[in-house]
Short mmCIF file of C-alpha atoms in Angstrom, two decimals:
data_model
loop_
_atom_site.label_atom_id
_atom_site.label_comp_id
_atom_site.label_asym_id
_atom_site.label_seq_id
_atom_site.Cartn_x
_atom_site.Cartn_y
_atom_site.Cartn_z
CA MET I 1 23.48 -9.83 5.27
CA PHE I 2 22.51 -10.38 1.08
CA LYS I 3 18.99 -10.46 2.31
CA LEU I 4 18.98 -7.63 4.09
CA LEU I 5 20.39 -5.85 1.16
CA ILE I 6 17.97 -6.99 -1.29
CA VAL I 7 14.82 -5.81 1.09
CA GLY I 8 16.70 -2.54 1.29
CA CYS I 9 16.95 -1.99 -2.03
CA LEU I 10 13.38 -2.90 -2.64
CA THR I 11 12.54 -0.43 0.03
CA VAL I 12 14.52 2.30 -1.47
CA LEU I 13 12.44 1.67 -4.75
CA VAL I 14 9.22 1.90 -3.18
CA ALA I 15 10.42 5.24 -1.46
CA LEU I 16 11.77 6.55 -4.78
CA GLY I 17 8.70 5.54 -6.90
CA ALA I 18 6.01 7.54 -4.03
CA SER I 19 8.03 10.66 -4.57
CA ALA I 20 8.38 10.53 -8.03
CA PHE I 21 5.40 12.34 -8.59
CA GLU I 22 3.32 14.91 -6.56
CA GLU I 23 0.15 16.43 -7.67
CA HIS I 24 0.38 20.48 -7.42
CA PRO I 25 -0.56 21.54 -4.09
CA HIS I 26 -2.33 24.57 -5.26
CA PHE I 27 -4.08 23.44 -8.33
CA CYS I 28 -7.69 21.83 -8.35
CA ILE I 29 -10.35 20.37 -10.42
CA GLU I 30 -13.83 21.03 -10.08
CA THR I 31 -16.17 18.55 -11.76
CA GLU I 32 -19.33 20.33 -10.75
CA PRO I 33 -19.52 23.87 -12.54
CA LEU I 34 -22.02 26.62 -10.99
CA LEU I 35 -25.19 27.19 -12.57
CA LEU I 36 -25.76 30.67 -13.84
CA SER I 37 -28.25 31.60 -10.79
CA GLU I 38 -25.78 30.82 -8.31
CA ILE I 39 -23.12 33.19 -9.73
CA ASP I 40 -23.32 36.74 -8.20
CA ARG I 41 -21.04 39.56 -7.02
CA ARG I 42 -21.64 39.35 -3.48
CA ILE I 43 -18.64 39.22 -0.94
CA VAL I 44 -17.94 35.83 0.18
CA MET I 45 -15.37 34.95 3.09
CA PRO I 46 -13.35 31.91 1.08
CA SER I 47 -13.37 28.61 2.59
CA GLU I 48 -10.37 26.82 3.29
CA LYS I 49 -10.55 24.53 0.25
CA ASP I 50 -10.38 28.31 -1.83
CA GLN I 51 -7.30 29.37 0.04
CA GLN I 52 -5.24 26.17 -0.79
CA CYS I 53 -6.64 26.40 -4.55
CA HIS I 54 -4.79 29.17 -5.95
CA ILE I 55 -5.26 27.88 -9.67
CA LYS I 56 -9.05 26.33 -9.82
CA ALA I 57 -9.91 24.67 -13.01
CA THR I 58 -13.84 23.83 -13.63
CA THR I 59 -14.54 21.06 -16.41
CA LEU I 60 -17.25 21.70 -18.91
CA THR I 61 -20.38 19.43 -18.67
CA LEU I 62 -21.77 17.84 -21.65
CA LYS I 63 -24.13 20.59 -22.65
CA GLU I 64 -21.46 22.98 -22.52
CA LYS I 65 -19.06 21.16 -24.89
CA ALA I 66 -21.92 20.84 -27.42
CA SER I 67 -22.55 24.35 -27.03
CA LEU I 68 -18.91 24.80 -27.79
CA VAL I 69 -18.52 22.81 -30.55
CA ASP I 70 -21.77 24.32 -32.16
CA THR I 71 -20.39 27.64 -31.73
CA LEU I 72 -16.78 27.05 -32.94
CA CYS I 73 -17.47 24.66 -35.64
CA THR I 74 -20.48 25.36 -36.91
CA ASP I 75 -21.36 27.74 -40.17
CA HIS I 76 -23.38 30.25 -38.68
CA GLY I 77 -23.06 32.81 -41.36
CA SER I 78 -20.67 34.73 -39.61
CA THR I 79 -17.00 35.20 -41.47
CA THR I 80 -15.38 36.06 -38.18
CA VAL I 81 -15.26 32.56 -36.52
CA LYS I 82 -14.36 31.05 -39.98
CA ARG I 83 -11.58 33.36 -40.73
CA ASP I 84 -10.10 33.58 -37.21
CA ASN I 85 -8.54 30.27 -35.59
CA HIS I 86 -9.04 31.10 -31.72
CA HIS I 87 -6.51 29.58 -29.23
CA PHE I 88 -6.77 27.83 -25.95
CA LEU I 89 -4.34 27.00 -23.22
CA ARG I 90 -2.61 23.67 -22.13
CA LEU I 91 -2.34 22.91 -18.41
CA HIS I 92 -0.45 19.56 -17.26
CA ASN I 93 -0.47 19.19 -13.30
CA GLY I 94 -1.42 22.80 -13.03
CA GLU I 95 1.63 24.05 -15.05
CA LEU I 96 1.38 25.90 -18.71
CA SER I 97 2.48 23.27 -20.94
CA GLY I 98 1.59 24.76 -24.76
CA ARG I 99 -1.43 26.08 -26.69
CA GLY I 100 -3.96 24.38 -29.14
CA VAL I 101 -6.21 25.89 -31.62
CA GLN I 102 -9.68 26.03 -32.44
CA ALA I 103 -9.56 23.36 -35.11
CA GLU I 104 -8.17 20.62 -33.01
CA VAL I 105 -11.19 21.29 -30.86
CA CYS I 106 -13.54 20.91 -33.89
CA ALA I 107 -11.45 17.98 -35.15
CA ASN I 108 -12.11 15.73 -31.87
CA GLU I 109 -15.23 17.11 -31.35
CA ALA I 110 -14.00 18.45 -27.99
CA ASP I 111 -13.18 15.04 -26.63
CA SER I 112 -10.45 16.11 -24.69
CA VAL I 113 -10.86 17.23 -20.78
CA LEU I 114 -11.61 20.82 -21.06
CA ALA I 115 -12.07 23.16 -18.27
CA TRP I 116 -12.63 27.08 -17.28
CA VAL I 117 -9.94 28.99 -15.51
CA PRO I 118 -10.96 32.66 -14.26
CA TYR I 119 -9.07 35.43 -16.40
CA HIS I 120 -7.64 36.64 -12.93
CA THR I 121 -5.75 33.67 -12.34
CA VAL I 122 -4.63 33.10 -15.87
CA LEU I 123 -3.24 36.69 -15.70
CA LYS I 124 -1.45 36.21 -12.53
CA ASN I 125 0.07 32.56 -13.28
CA TYR I 126 0.72 32.31 -16.83
CA ALA I 127 0.66 35.76 -18.81
CA ALA I 128 4.58 36.29 -17.63
CA GLU I 129 5.29 32.84 -19.60
CA LEU I 130 3.68 34.06 -22.96
CA ASN I 131 5.56 36.13 -25.83
CA PRO I 132 4.24 39.66 -25.92
CA LYS I 133 5.01 39.87 -29.70
CA GLU I 134 2.37 37.30 -30.73
CA ARG I 135 -0.67 38.26 -32.22
CA LEU I 136 -3.26 35.83 -31.29
CA THR I 137 -6.74 35.52 -29.38
CA TYR I 138 -8.15 33.05 -26.70
CA ILE I 139 -11.30 31.41 -26.29
CA ALA I 140 -13.33 32.49 -23.05
CA LYS I 141 -16.81 32.71 -21.80
CA ALA I 142 -18.62 35.72 -20.05
CA THR I 143 -21.40 35.89 -17.92
CA ASN I 144 -23.24 38.77 -17.17
CA VAL I 145 -25.54 37.94 -14.13
CA GLU I 146 -27.57 41.30 -14.54
CA ARG I 147 -28.61 40.20 -18.02
CA GLU I 148 -28.79 36.43 -16.98
CA LYS I 149 -26.85 35.46 -20.06
CA THR I 150 -23.60 33.36 -20.65
CA GLU I 151 -21.73 33.49 -24.02
CA LEU I 152 -18.65 32.22 -25.61
CA CYS I 153 -16.09 35.07 -26.75
CA HIS I 154 -12.51 35.94 -27.20
CA PHE I 155 -10.08 38.25 -26.11
CA ARG I 156 -6.49 39.32 -27.36
CA HIS I 157 -3.35 37.96 -26.64
CA THR I 158 -2.06 41.59 -25.80
CA ASP I 159 -4.59 42.09 -23.26
CA LEU I 160 -3.47 39.09 -21.25
CA VAL I 161 0.50 39.66 -21.88
CA ASN I 162 0.04 43.41 -21.19
CA ALA I 163 -1.85 42.91 -17.80
CA VAL I 164 -4.74 44.94 -19.03
CA SER I 165 -7.00 45.14 -16.08
CA ASP I 166 -9.33 48.14 -16.65
CA ASN I 167 -12.50 48.77 -19.02
CA LEU I 168 -9.85 48.53 -21.93
CA PHE I 169 -10.12 44.69 -21.86
CA THR I 170 -13.23 43.41 -24.19
CA CYS I 171 -14.42 40.25 -24.77
CA VAL I 172 -15.98 40.23 -27.96
CA VAL I 173 -18.93 37.44 -28.76
CA MET I 174 -17.79 34.51 -31.31
CA ILE I 175 -20.59 34.30 -33.37
CA PHE I 176 -22.01 38.06 -34.52
CA GLY I 177 -19.43 40.13 -32.57
CA ASP I 178 -21.93 42.96 -31.29
CA ASN I 179 -21.51 42.36 -27.79
CA PHE I 180 -18.93 43.24 -25.58
CA TYR I 181 -18.05 42.06 -21.89
CA GLY I 182 -15.47 43.44 -19.44
CA LEU I 183 -13.62 42.69 -16.48
CA GLU I 184 -16.41 43.56 -14.56
CA ASP I 185 -18.24 40.46 -15.88
CA ASN I 186 -17.45 36.88 -15.05
CA ILE I 187 -14.56 36.00 -17.45
CA ASN I 188 -13.39 32.22 -17.88
CA VAL I 189 -10.51 31.00 -20.05
CA LEU I 190 -10.64 27.84 -22.12
CA VAL I 191 -7.90 25.40 -21.10
CA GLU I 192 -7.40 21.88 -22.05
CA LEU I 193 -6.33 19.39 -19.02
CA GLN I 194 -3.71 17.02 -20.14
CA PRO I 195 -3.29 13.29 -18.26
CA LEU I 196 -0.55 13.13 -15.58
CA MET I 197 -0.59 9.18 -15.60
CA TYR I 198 -2.75 6.21 -16.89
CA GLN I 199 -4.43 4.18 -14.25
CA LEU I 200 -4.57 0.21 -14.85
CA ARG I 201 -7.90 -0.62 -13.25
CA ASN I 202 -10.06 -3.74 -12.89
CA ILE I 203 -7.25 -5.96 -13.60
CA THR I 204 -8.22 -9.12 -14.81
CA TYR I 205 -4.93 -12.17 -14.76
CA LEU I 206 -5.40 -14.85 -17.80
CA PRO I 207 -4.83 -18.21 -17.42
CA TRP I 208 -1.21 -18.33 -18.27
CA ARG I 209 1.21 -18.28 -15.90
CA ASN I 210 5.34 -19.24 -15.78
CA VAL I 211 7.06 -19.37 -12.13
CA THR I 212 10.86 -19.30 -11.46
CA ASN I 213 12.18 -19.99 -8.34
CA SER I 214 15.09 -18.38 -6.82
CA TYR I 215 16.85 -18.37 -3.66
CA LYS I 216 15.42 -18.72 0.11
CA MET I 217 15.45 -16.39 2.93
CA HIS I 218 14.99 -16.63 6.63
CA LEU I 219 11.85 -14.97 7.74
CA GLY I 220 12.01 -15.26 11.49
CA ASP I 221 12.29 -17.38 14.58
CA SER I 222 9.99 -18.89 16.94
CA VAL I 223 9.39 -21.43 19.72
CA LEU I 224 7.13 -24.37 19.91
CA ARG I 225 6.20 -25.78 23.42
CA ASN I 226 4.53 -28.73 24.66
CA PRO I 227 3.59 -28.43 28.65
CA SER I 228 1.25 -31.23 28.36
CA GLY I 229 2.08 -34.77 29.94
CA GLU I 230 1.39 -36.70 26.85
CA ARG I 231 2.60 -36.43 23.06
CA LYS I 232 0.37 -34.23 20.95
CA PRO I 233 0.68 -32.16 17.98
CA ILE I 234 1.61 -28.51 18.57
CA TYR I 235 0.82 -25.91 16.05
CA GLY I 236 2.33 -22.26 15.57
CA SER I 237 2.27 -19.19 13.46
CA LEU I 238 4.78 -16.41 12.49
CA ASN I 239 4.15 -13.13 11.33
CA TYR I 240 6.90 -11.94 8.65
CA ALA I 241 6.89 -8.87 6.47
CA PHE I 242 8.65 -8.43 2.76
CA VAL I 243 8.67 -5.95 -0.06
CA GLU I 244 6.64 -7.34 -3.02
CA LYS I 245 8.31 -6.42 -6.48
CA ILE I 246 6.20 -5.66 -9.57
CA LEU I 247 7.67 -5.11 -12.91
CA VAL I 248 5.39 -4.42 -15.85
CA ASN I 249 6.37 -5.11 -19.16
CA MET I 250 5.87 -1.44 -20.81
CA SER I 251 6.06 -2.42 -24.31
CA SER I 252 3.02 -4.72 -23.66
CA VAL I 253 1.17 -1.82 -22.12
CA TYR I 254 2.04 0.66 -24.93
CA GLN I 255 1.48 -1.66 -28.22
CA ASP I 256 -1.18 0.74 -28.79
CA LYS I 257 0.25 4.03 -30.79
CA SER I 258 -2.25 5.88 -29.58
CA LEU I 259 -1.28 6.03 -26.00
CA ALA I 260 1.30 8.74 -25.18
CA ARG I 261 4.14 6.97 -22.96
CA LEU I 262 2.85 7.98 -19.47
CA PRO I 263 3.57 6.85 -15.94
CA LEU I 264 1.44 4.03 -14.95
CA LEU I 265 -0.63 3.76 -11.75
CA PHE I 266 -1.21 -0.24 -11.26
CA GLU I 267 -4.28 -1.36 -8.82
CA HIS I 268 -2.82 -4.05 -6.77
CA ARG I 269 -4.12 -5.59 -3.43
CA SER I 270 -6.53 -3.06 -3.17
CA SER I 271 -3.97 -0.37 -3.48
CA VAL I 272 -3.19 2.14 -6.27
CA LEU I 273 0.78 1.93 -6.92
CA GLU I 274 3.21 4.33 -9.12
CA LEU I 275 5.21 2.86 -11.27
CA ASP I 276 8.85 4.38 -12.38
CA ALA I 277 9.15 4.89 -16.37
CA ASP I 278 10.55 1.16 -16.33
CA GLY I 279 7.15 -0.21 -15.03
CA VAL I 280 8.95 -1.14 -11.49
CA GLY I 281 7.09 -0.85 -8.30
CA GLY I 282 6.69 -2.25 -5.05
CA LEU I 283 4.61 -2.69 -2.19
CA ASP I 284 4.97 -3.67 1.63
CA VAL I 285 3.06 -7.15 2.42
CA ALA I 286 2.69 -8.62 5.85
CA GLU I 287 1.84 -12.35 5.74
CA LYS I 288 1.69 -15.34 8.27
CA ALA I 289 3.51 -18.72 8.08
CA TYR I 290 1.73 -21.61 9.98
CA PHE I 291 3.87 -24.83 10.99
CA GLY I 292 3.56 -27.47 13.76
CA ARG I 293 4.83 -30.79 14.59
CA SER I 294 4.25 -33.70 17.15
CA MET I 295 6.27 -33.07 20.39
CA ASP I 296 6.95 -34.99 23.29
CA PRO I 297 5.67 -34.34 26.73
CA ARG I 298 6.83 -31.13 28.42
CA SER I 299 9.28 -30.19 25.71
CA GLU I 300 9.89 -27.26 23.49
CA VAL I 301 11.80 -26.95 20.24
CA ARG I 302 13.29 -23.81 18.25
CA VAL I 303 12.09 -23.06 14.68
CA GLN I 304 13.30 -21.10 12.00
CA VAL I 305 10.96 -20.25 8.92
CA ILE I 306 12.20 -20.01 5.54
CA GLY I 307 10.67 -18.59 2.13
CA GLN I 308 11.63 -19.03 -1.26
CA TRP I 309 11.73 -16.02 -3.23
CA VAL I 310 9.72 -16.82 -6.76
CA ASP I 311 8.96 -14.76 -10.08
CA GLN I 312 5.68 -15.17 -11.03
CA HIS I 313 5.11 -14.05 -14.71
CA ARG I 314 1.65 -13.13 -15.77
CA GLU I 315 -0.51 -12.24 -18.31
CA PHE I 316 -3.49 -9.71 -17.61
CA GLY I 317 -6.01 -7.64 -19.06
CA ALA I 318 -7.36 -4.10 -17.47
CA ASP I 319 -9.11 -0.98 -18.18
CA ILE I 320 -6.84 1.89 -19.05
CA TYR I 321 -7.97 5.50 -17.39
CA GLU I 322 -6.65 8.52 -17.94
CA TYR I 323 -5.60 10.46 -14.71
CA TYR I 324 -5.57 14.28 -14.37
CA GLY I 325 -4.66 14.57 -10.69
CA HIS I 326 -6.81 15.36 -7.72
CA GLY I 327 -9.07 12.13 -8.18
CA LEU I 328 -10.25 12.96 -11.63
CA ARG I 329 -9.77 10.15 -13.99
CA ARG I 330 -11.40 9.33 -17.31
CA PHE I 331 -12.06 6.10 -18.94
CA LYS I 332 -9.50 5.72 -22.29
CA GLN I 333 -9.52 1.91 -23.63
CA PRO I 334 -9.30 -1.39 -22.52
CA LEU I 335 -5.94 -3.20 -22.30
CA LEU I 336 -5.35 -6.95 -23.32
CA GLY I 337 -2.55 -9.14 -23.20
CA ALA I 338 -0.06 -7.28 -21.32
CA ARG I 339 2.33 -9.03 -19.03
CA LEU I 340 4.10 -8.36 -15.85
CA THR I 341 6.22 -10.28 -13.07
CA PHE I 342 5.66 -10.45 -9.56
CA VAL I 343 8.69 -11.23 -7.54
CA ARG I 344 7.54 -12.38 -4.07
CA ILE I 345 7.95 -14.97 -1.15
CA ASP I 346 6.47 -18.31 -1.50
CA ASN I 347 6.42 -21.61 -0.31
CA THR I 348 7.17 -20.90 3.18
CA GLU I 349 8.35 -24.06 5.47
CA PRO I 350 9.77 -24.26 9.25
CA VAL I 351 13.34 -25.65 9.91
CA PHE I 352 13.15 -27.37 13.56
CA MET I 353 16.43 -27.02 15.69
CA ALA I 354 17.44 -29.75 17.96
CA PRO I 355 16.16 -29.29 21.51
CA GLU I 356 18.33 -28.26 24.31
CA SER I 357 18.98 -30.10 27.12
CA SER I 358 17.69 -27.36 29.50
CA ASN I 359 14.33 -27.31 27.87
CA LEU I 360 13.59 -30.75 28.31
CA ALA I 361 11.73 -32.04 31.32
CA LYS I 362 12.05 -30.34 34.64
CA ALA I 363 11.08 -31.00 38.16
CA SER I 364 8.50 -28.36 38.60
CA LEU I 365 5.05 -28.11 39.83
CA PHE I 366 3.15 -27.66 36.70
CA ARG I 367 -0.74 -27.10 36.71
CA GLU I 368 -2.40 -29.31 33.61
CA GLN I 369 -4.43 -27.31 31.31
CA LYS I 370 -7.85 -28.30 29.54
CA ALA I 371 -7.50 -30.34 27.14
CA GLY I 372 -7.58 -28.72 23.50
CA GLN I 373 -7.05 -25.19 24.84
CA LEU I 374 -4.73 -23.22 22.94
CA LYS I 375 -3.37 -19.66 23.78
CA GLU I 376 -1.21 -17.27 22.18
CA ASP I 377 1.94 -15.79 23.54
CA PRO I 378 3.43 -12.31 22.62
CA SER I 379 5.65 -13.75 19.83
CA GLY I 380 2.63 -15.04 18.05
CA ASN I 381 2.98 -18.83 18.84
CA PHE I 382 0.04 -20.75 19.64
CA THR I 383 0.99 -23.16 22.73
CA GLU I 384 -0.28 -24.12 26.23
CA TRP I 385 2.01 -22.47 28.43
CA GLU I 386 0.32 -20.35 31.08
CA ASN I 387 1.65 -18.83 34.02
CA ALA I 388 1.97 -22.01 35.94
CA GLN I 389 5.69 -22.20 35.04
CA GLU I 390 6.21 -18.76 36.26
CA GLU I 391 4.31 -19.84 39.53
CA ALA I 392 6.78 -23.01 39.95
CA ASP I 393 9.86 -20.93 39.42
CA SER I 394 8.43 -18.69 42.28
CA ASP I 395 8.11 -21.65 44.72
CA GLY I 396 11.75 -22.95 44.30
CA TYR I 397 11.77 -24.55 47.94
CA TYR I 398 9.85 -27.34 46.24
CA GLY I 399 12.94 -28.65 44.36
CA TRP I 400 14.94 -28.62 47.54
CA PHE I 401 12.39 -30.38 49.84
CA VAL I 402 12.59 -33.18 47.05
CA VAL I 403 16.33 -33.35 47.40
CA THR I 404 16.24 -33.53 51.16
CA SER I 405 13.65 -36.32 51.18
CA LEU I 406 15.77 -38.37 49.08
CA LEU I 407 18.94 -37.83 50.96
CA LEU I 408 17.01 -38.41 54.16
CA ALA I 409 15.51 -41.43 52.87
CA LEU I 410 19.15 -42.61 51.68
CA VAL I 411 20.27 -41.72 55.32
CA VAL I 412 17.42 -43.84 57.12
CA ILE I 413 18.18 -46.83 54.45
CA LEU I 414 21.83 -46.87 55.11
CA GLY I 415 21.21 -46.70 59.12
CA ILE I 416 18.76 -49.86 58.74
CA TYR I 417 21.30 -51.66 56.60
CA LEU I 418 23.97 -51.13 59.23
CA VAL I 419 21.74 -52.06 62.09
CA VAL I 420 20.93 -55.21 60.66
CA ARG I 421 24.50 -55.97 59.71
CA THR I 422 25.61 -55.49 63.03
CA HIS I 423 22.83 -57.57 64.44
CA SER I 424 23.78 -60.38 62.01
CA ARG I 425 27.31 -60.37 63.31
CA ARG I 426 26.50 -60.78 66.66
CA HIS I 427 24.30 -63.52 66.20
CA LYS I 428 26.69 -65.46 64.28
CA GLN I 429 28.97 -64.88 67.09
CA ARG I 430 26.59 -66.14 69.87
CA GLN I 431 25.90 -69.22 67.64
CA ARG I 432 29.42 -70.16 67.69
CA TYR I 433 30.04 -69.61 71.11
CA GLU I 434 26.70 -71.85 71.87
CA VAL I 435 28.25 -74.62 69.72
CA ALA I 436 31.80 -74.49 71.47
CA ASN I 437 30.19 -75.19 74.75
CA THR I 438 28.38 -77.87 73.46
CA ASN I 439 31.64 -80.05 72.55
CA VAL I 440 33.03 -79.73 76.05
CA ALA I 441 32.64 -82.79 78.43
CA PRO I 442 30.66 -82.62 81.47
CA PRO I 443 32.49 -82.52 84.93
CA ALA I 444 33.21 -85.68 87.03
#
């Protein structure tokens, strides 16, 4: 009962960990921006992916980032850029999480994950969350296909919150401010994508290891059978499943102050596990235990397989990746000296039960198998039993034949004994009569 409670709790733990975070179903990240030549105004039927992605963010290329930093952070003789401090939006899992300023882009040289989101998407999904009284400007880019030109520009906060969607909307070019773009052009707003989690990948376990033994639990039952007429070793196996618990020491992971305290994705057994805020997760594991023994001819024995829970304390190194959702991740920094604990089943062993009398040798027809031939029954045990036992059971008259033969032999032996004994008595009486006659005198 205690075993079932532990396994049940770990199963609930895994279920809670799996449902603790879900990626935004209508938010997508594109990592391959379209070229200018591929942007046009033709009416294109939306694909199934476009229908599902109500919010689509397209990451900047390295060339676009270099151009962005050069335009925002370099003195081009324009007082507009130096005086104004334009803003950009921050998105976390497709939701508006805040805003950043132009100076931050210059300070980190656009090292964060920046992306473009179409203006109409920002207007539809995020404008209602902004304060209409603010007087800000936002960074964007405008593409005019006819002029084959794309330029950085900025537009007013009031245009966004007031849902300006006609020719009153203008996107002013950054450097000189002498070009204007309207909504009839392709306008995309600059956003910064924030990581959702950290992925611990390329795990390398260090030599240090400490093991703490815990209690033992019952893993399953099996049967070993030896149908052969000679004593021999018989081997078997048992499939069992359990939940392997993983506990990561969070303080050993977040020892670097530059890391935000985000949930962790842990790479283990060719899977990526989501850990909760305490660094705890679990994984369903299927294993196989092997066992065997030397058995008497035509016998079988029941087996219980038990295993011992152990706590394995390990140190490991890994590569920390920032995970932004929908498969997008970026290398952050290496990790050394982190610690974790595996709670798993180890040291499995069989417990052989005493054979029952009904399991010993039986009077039955048995077809001897070829030497060394092993077959696997549905329970997963390797044995030499085949269909011969069932055939013997179907020919039940054989047992009656043997018993009847033994009874007839006993009757015959008893009859012979009685005949011999009767004949012997008669012979002795005849001898006495003949001896008595020899003692009588002959007549005169």
